[in-house]
Tab-separated table of N, CA and C in Angstrom:
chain	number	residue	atom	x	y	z
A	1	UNK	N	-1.699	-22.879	-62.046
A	1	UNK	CA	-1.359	-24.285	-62.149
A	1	UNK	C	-1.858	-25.083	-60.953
A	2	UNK	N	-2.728	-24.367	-60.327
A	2	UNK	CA	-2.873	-24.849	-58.702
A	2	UNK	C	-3.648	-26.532	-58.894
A	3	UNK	N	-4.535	-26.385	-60.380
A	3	UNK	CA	-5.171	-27.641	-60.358
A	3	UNK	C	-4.750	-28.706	-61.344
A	4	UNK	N	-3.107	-28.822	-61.155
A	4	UNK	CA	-2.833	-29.891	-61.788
A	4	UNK	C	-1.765	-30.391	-60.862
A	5	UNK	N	-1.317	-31.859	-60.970
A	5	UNK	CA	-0.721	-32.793	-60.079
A	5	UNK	C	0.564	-33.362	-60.996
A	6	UNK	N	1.231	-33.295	-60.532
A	6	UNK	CA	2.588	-33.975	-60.606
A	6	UNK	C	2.523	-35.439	-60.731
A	7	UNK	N	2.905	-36.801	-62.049
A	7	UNK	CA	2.714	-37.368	-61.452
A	7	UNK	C	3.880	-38.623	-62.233
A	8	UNK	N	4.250	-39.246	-62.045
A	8	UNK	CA	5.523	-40.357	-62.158
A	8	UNK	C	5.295	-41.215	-62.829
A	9	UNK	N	5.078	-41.130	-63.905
A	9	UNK	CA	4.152	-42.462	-64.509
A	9	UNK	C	5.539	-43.318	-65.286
A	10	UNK	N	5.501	-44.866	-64.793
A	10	UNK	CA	6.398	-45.857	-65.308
A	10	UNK	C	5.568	-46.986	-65.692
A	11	UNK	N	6.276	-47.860	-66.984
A	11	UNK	CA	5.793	-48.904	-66.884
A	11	UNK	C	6.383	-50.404	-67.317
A	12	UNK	N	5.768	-51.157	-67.645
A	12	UNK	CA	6.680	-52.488	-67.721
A	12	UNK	C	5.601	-53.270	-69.038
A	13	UNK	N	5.950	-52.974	-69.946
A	13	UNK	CA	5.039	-53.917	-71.318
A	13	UNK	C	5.703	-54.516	-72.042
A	14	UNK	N	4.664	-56.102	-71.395
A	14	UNK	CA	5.797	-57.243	-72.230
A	14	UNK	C	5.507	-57.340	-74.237
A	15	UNK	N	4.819	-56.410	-74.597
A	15	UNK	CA	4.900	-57.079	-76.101
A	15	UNK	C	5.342	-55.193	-76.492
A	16	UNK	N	6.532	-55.473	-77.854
A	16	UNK	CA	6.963	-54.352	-78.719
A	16	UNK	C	5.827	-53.481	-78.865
A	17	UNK	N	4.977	-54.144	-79.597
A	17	UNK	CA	3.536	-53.206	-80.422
A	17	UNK	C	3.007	-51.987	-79.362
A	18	UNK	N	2.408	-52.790	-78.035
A	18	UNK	CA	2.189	-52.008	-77.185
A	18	UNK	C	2.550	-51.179	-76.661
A	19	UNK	N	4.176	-51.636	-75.777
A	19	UNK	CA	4.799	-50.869	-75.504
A	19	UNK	C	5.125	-49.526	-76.491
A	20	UNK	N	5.536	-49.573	-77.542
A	20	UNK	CA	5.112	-48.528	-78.456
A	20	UNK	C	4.313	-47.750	-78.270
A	21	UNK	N	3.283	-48.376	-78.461
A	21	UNK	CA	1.653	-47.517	-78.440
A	21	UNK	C	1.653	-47.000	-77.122
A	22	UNK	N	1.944	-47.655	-75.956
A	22	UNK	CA	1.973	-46.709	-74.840
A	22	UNK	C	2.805	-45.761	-74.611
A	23	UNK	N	4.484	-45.716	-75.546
A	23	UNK	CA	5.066	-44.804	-75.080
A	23	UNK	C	4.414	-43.642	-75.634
A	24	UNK	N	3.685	-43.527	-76.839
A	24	UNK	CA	2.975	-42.963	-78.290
A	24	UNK	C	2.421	-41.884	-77.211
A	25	UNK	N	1.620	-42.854	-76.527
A	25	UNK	CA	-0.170	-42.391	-75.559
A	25	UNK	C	0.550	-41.340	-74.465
A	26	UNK	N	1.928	-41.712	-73.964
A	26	UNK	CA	2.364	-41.122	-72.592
A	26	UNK	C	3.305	-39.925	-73.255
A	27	UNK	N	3.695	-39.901	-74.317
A	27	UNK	CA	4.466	-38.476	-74.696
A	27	UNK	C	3.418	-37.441	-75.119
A	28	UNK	N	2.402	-37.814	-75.159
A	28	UNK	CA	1.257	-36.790	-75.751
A	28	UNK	C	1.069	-36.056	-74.492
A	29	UNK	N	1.526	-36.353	-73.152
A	29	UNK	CA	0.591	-36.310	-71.752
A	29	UNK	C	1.718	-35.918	-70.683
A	30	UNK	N	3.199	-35.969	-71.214
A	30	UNK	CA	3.929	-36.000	-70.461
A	30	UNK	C	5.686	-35.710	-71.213
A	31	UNK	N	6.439	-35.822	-70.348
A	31	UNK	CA	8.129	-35.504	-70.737
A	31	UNK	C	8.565	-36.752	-70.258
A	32	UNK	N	9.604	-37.463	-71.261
A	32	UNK	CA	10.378	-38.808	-71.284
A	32	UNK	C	11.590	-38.331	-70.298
A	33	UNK	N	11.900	-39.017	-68.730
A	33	UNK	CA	12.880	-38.771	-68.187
A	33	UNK	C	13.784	-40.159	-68.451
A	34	UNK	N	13.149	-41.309	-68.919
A	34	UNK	CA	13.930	-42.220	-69.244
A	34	UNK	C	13.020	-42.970	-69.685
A	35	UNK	N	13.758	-44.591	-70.443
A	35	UNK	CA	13.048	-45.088	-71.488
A	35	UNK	C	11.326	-45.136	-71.142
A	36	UNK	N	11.062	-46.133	-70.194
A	36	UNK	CA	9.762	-46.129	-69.992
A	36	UNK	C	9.232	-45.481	-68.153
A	37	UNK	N	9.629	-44.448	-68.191
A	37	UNK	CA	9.096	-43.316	-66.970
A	37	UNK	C	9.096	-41.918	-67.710
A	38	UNK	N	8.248	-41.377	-67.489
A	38	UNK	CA	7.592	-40.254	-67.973
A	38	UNK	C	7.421	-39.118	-66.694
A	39	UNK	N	7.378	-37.501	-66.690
A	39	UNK	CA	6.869	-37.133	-65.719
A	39	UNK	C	5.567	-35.791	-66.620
A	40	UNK	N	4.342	-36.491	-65.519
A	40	UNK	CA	3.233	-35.989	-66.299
A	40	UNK	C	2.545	-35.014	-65.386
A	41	UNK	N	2.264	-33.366	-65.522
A	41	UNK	CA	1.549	-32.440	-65.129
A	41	UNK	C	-0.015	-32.826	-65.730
A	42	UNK	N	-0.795	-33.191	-65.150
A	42	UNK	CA	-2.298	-33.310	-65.604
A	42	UNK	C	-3.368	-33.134	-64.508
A	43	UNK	N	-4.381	-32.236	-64.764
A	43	UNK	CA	-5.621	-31.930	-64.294
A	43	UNK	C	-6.066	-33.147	-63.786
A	44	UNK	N	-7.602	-33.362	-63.218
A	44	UNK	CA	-7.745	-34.641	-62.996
A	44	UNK	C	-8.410	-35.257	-64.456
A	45	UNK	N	-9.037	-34.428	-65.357
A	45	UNK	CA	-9.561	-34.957	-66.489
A	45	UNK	C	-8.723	-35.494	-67.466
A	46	UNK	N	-7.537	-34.372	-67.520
A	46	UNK	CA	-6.235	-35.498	-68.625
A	46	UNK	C	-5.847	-36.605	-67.728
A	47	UNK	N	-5.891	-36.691	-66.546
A	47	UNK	CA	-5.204	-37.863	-65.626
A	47	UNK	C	-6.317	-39.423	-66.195
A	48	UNK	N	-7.662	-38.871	-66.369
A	48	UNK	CA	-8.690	-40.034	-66.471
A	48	UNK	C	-8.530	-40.030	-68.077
A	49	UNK	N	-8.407	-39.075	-68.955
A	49	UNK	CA	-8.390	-39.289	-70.550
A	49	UNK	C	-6.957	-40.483	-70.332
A	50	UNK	N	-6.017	-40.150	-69.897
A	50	UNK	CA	-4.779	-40.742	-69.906
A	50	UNK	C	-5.070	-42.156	-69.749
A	51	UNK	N	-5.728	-42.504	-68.440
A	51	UNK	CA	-5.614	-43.782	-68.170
A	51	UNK	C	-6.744	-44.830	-68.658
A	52	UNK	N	-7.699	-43.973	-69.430
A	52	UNK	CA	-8.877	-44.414	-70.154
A	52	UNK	C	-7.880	-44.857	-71.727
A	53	UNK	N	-7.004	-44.464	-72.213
A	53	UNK	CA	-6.283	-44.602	-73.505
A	53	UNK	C	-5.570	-45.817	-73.012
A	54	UNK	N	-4.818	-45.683	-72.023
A	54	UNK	CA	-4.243	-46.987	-71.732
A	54	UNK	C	-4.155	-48.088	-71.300
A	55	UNK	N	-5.747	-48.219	-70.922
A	55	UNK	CA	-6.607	-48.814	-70.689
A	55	UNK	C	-7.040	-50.137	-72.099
A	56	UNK	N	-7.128	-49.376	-72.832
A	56	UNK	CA	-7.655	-50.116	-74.238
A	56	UNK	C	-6.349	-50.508	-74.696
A	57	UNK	N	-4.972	-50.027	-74.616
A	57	UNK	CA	-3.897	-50.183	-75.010
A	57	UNK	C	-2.895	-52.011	-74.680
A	58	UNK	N	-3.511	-51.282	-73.020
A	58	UNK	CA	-2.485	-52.899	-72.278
A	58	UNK	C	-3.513	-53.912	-72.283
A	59	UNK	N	-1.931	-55.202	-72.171
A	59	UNK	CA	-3.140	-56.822	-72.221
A	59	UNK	C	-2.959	-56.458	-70.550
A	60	UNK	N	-3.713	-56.481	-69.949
A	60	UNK	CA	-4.228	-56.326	-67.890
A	60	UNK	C	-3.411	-57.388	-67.483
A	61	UNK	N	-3.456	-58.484	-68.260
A	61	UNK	CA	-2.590	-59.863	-67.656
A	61	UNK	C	-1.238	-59.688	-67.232
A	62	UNK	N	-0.630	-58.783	-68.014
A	62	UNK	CA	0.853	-59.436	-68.182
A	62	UNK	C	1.456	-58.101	-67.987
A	63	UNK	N	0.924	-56.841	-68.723
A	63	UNK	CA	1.594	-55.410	-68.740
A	63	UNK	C	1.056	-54.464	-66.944
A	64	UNK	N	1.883	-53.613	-66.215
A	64	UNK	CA	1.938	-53.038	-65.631
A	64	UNK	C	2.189	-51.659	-65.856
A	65	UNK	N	1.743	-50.338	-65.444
A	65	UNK	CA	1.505	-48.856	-65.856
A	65	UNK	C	1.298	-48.596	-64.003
A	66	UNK	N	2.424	-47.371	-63.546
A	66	UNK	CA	2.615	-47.196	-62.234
A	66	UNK	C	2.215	-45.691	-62.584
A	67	UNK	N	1.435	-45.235	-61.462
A	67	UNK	CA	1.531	-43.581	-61.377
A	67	UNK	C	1.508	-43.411	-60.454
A	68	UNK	N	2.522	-42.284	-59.911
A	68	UNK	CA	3.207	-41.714	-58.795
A	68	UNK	C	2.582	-40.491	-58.237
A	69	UNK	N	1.795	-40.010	-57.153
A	69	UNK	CA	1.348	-38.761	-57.454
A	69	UNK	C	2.273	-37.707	-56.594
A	70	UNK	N	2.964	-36.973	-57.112
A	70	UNK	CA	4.189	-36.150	-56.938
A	70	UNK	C	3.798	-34.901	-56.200
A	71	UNK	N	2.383	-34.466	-56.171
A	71	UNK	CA	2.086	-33.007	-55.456
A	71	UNK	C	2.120	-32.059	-56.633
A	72	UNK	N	1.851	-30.956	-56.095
A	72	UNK	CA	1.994	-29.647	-57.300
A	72	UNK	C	3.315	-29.673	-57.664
A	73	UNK	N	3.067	-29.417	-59.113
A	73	UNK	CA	4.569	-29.115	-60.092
A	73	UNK	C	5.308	-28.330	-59.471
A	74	UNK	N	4.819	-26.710	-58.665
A	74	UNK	CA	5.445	-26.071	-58.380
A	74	UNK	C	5.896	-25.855	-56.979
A	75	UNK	N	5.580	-26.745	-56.096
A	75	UNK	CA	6.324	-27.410	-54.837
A	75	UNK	C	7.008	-28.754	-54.902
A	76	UNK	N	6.027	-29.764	-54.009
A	76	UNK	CA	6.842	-31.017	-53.924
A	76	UNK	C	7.538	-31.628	-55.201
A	77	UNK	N	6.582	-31.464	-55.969
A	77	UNK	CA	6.311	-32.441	-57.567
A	77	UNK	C	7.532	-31.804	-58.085
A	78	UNK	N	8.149	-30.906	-57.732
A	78	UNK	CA	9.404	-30.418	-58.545
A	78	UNK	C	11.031	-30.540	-57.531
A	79	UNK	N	10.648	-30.675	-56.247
A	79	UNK	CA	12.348	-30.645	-55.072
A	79	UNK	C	12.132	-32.189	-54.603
A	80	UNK	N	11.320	-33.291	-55.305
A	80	UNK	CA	11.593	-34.349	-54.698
A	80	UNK	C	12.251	-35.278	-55.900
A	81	UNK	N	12.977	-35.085	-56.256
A	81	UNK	CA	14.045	-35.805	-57.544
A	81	UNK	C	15.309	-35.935	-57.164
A	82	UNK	N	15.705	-36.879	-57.036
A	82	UNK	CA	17.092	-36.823	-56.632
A	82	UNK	C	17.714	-37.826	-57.954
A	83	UNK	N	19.154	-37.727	-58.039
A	83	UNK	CA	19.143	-38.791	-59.644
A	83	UNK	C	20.730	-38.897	-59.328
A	84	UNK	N	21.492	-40.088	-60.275
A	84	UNK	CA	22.865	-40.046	-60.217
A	84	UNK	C	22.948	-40.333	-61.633
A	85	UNK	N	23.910	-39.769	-62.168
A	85	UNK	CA	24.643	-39.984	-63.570
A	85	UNK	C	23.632	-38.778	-63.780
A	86	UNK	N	24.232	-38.625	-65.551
A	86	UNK	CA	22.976	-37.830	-66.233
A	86	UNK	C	21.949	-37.137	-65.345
A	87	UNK	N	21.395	-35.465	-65.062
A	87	UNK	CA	20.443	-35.482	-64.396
A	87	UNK	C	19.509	-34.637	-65.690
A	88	UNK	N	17.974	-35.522	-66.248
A	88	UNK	CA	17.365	-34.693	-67.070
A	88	UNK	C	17.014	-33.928	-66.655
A	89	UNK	N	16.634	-32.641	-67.291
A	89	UNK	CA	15.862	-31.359	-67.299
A	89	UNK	C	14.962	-31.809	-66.901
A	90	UNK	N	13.872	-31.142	-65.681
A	90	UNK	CA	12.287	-31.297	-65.667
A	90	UNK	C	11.876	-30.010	-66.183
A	91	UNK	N	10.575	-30.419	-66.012
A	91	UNK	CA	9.810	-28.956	-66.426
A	91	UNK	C	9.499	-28.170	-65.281
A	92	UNK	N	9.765	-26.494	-66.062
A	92	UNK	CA	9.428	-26.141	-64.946
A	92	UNK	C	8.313	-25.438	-64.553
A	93	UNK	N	7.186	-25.699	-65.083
A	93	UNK	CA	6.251	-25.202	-64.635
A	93	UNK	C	5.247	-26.407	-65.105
A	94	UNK	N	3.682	-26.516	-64.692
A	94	UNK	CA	2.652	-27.907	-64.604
A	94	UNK	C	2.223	-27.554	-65.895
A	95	UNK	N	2.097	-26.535	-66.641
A	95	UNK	CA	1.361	-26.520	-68.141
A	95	UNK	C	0.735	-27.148	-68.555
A	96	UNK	N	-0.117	-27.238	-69.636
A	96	UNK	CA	-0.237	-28.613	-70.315
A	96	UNK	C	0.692	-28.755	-71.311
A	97	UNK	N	0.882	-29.922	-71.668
A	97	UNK	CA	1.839	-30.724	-72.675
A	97	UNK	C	1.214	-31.383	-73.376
A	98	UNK	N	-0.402	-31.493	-73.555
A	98	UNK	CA	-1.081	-32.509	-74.784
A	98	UNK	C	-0.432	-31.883	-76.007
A	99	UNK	N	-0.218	-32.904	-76.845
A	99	UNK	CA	-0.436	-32.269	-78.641
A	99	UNK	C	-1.222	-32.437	-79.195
């Protein structure tokens, strides 16, 4: 797993349709820790397929898409979570997760 990255991906999309379509684009690529933040294990090539999809997806004007880069899944990218209420499951290992 040494060559994949941990990474935090959130976002903020002001129209339904999209936002949709991006949550669509980011569960293919990643695990839902809450409504619109995701945590995504990807190589650097799913990292560029990823942001090449969501790319065509958002209006640039108005919608925002954050990625966090967390370190390897199986160090930092996994003991730097801290949470209150509810704590989701992460994954525990960087795998891939495309479908």
């Amino acid at each position: 797993m040494a060559d994949r990255t941990r990474f935090l991906v959130a976002y903020d999309i002001r129209d339904d349709g999209r936002l949709r379509q991006v949550a669509k684009c980011v569960e293919g690529y990643g695990n839902r820790l809450q409504y619109s933040v995701f945590l995504c294990d990807l190589s650097a090539v799913e990292m560029l397929r990823l942001r090449t999809e969501l790319r065509d997806v958002i209006d640039h004007r108005v919608d925002s898409i954050a990625f966090v880069e967390l370190g390897s899944p199986d160090s930092r990218g996994r003991h730097c979570f801290d949470f209150m209420g509810m704590r989701p499951q992460l994954p525990r290992t960087g795998g891939p997760t495309i479908v």
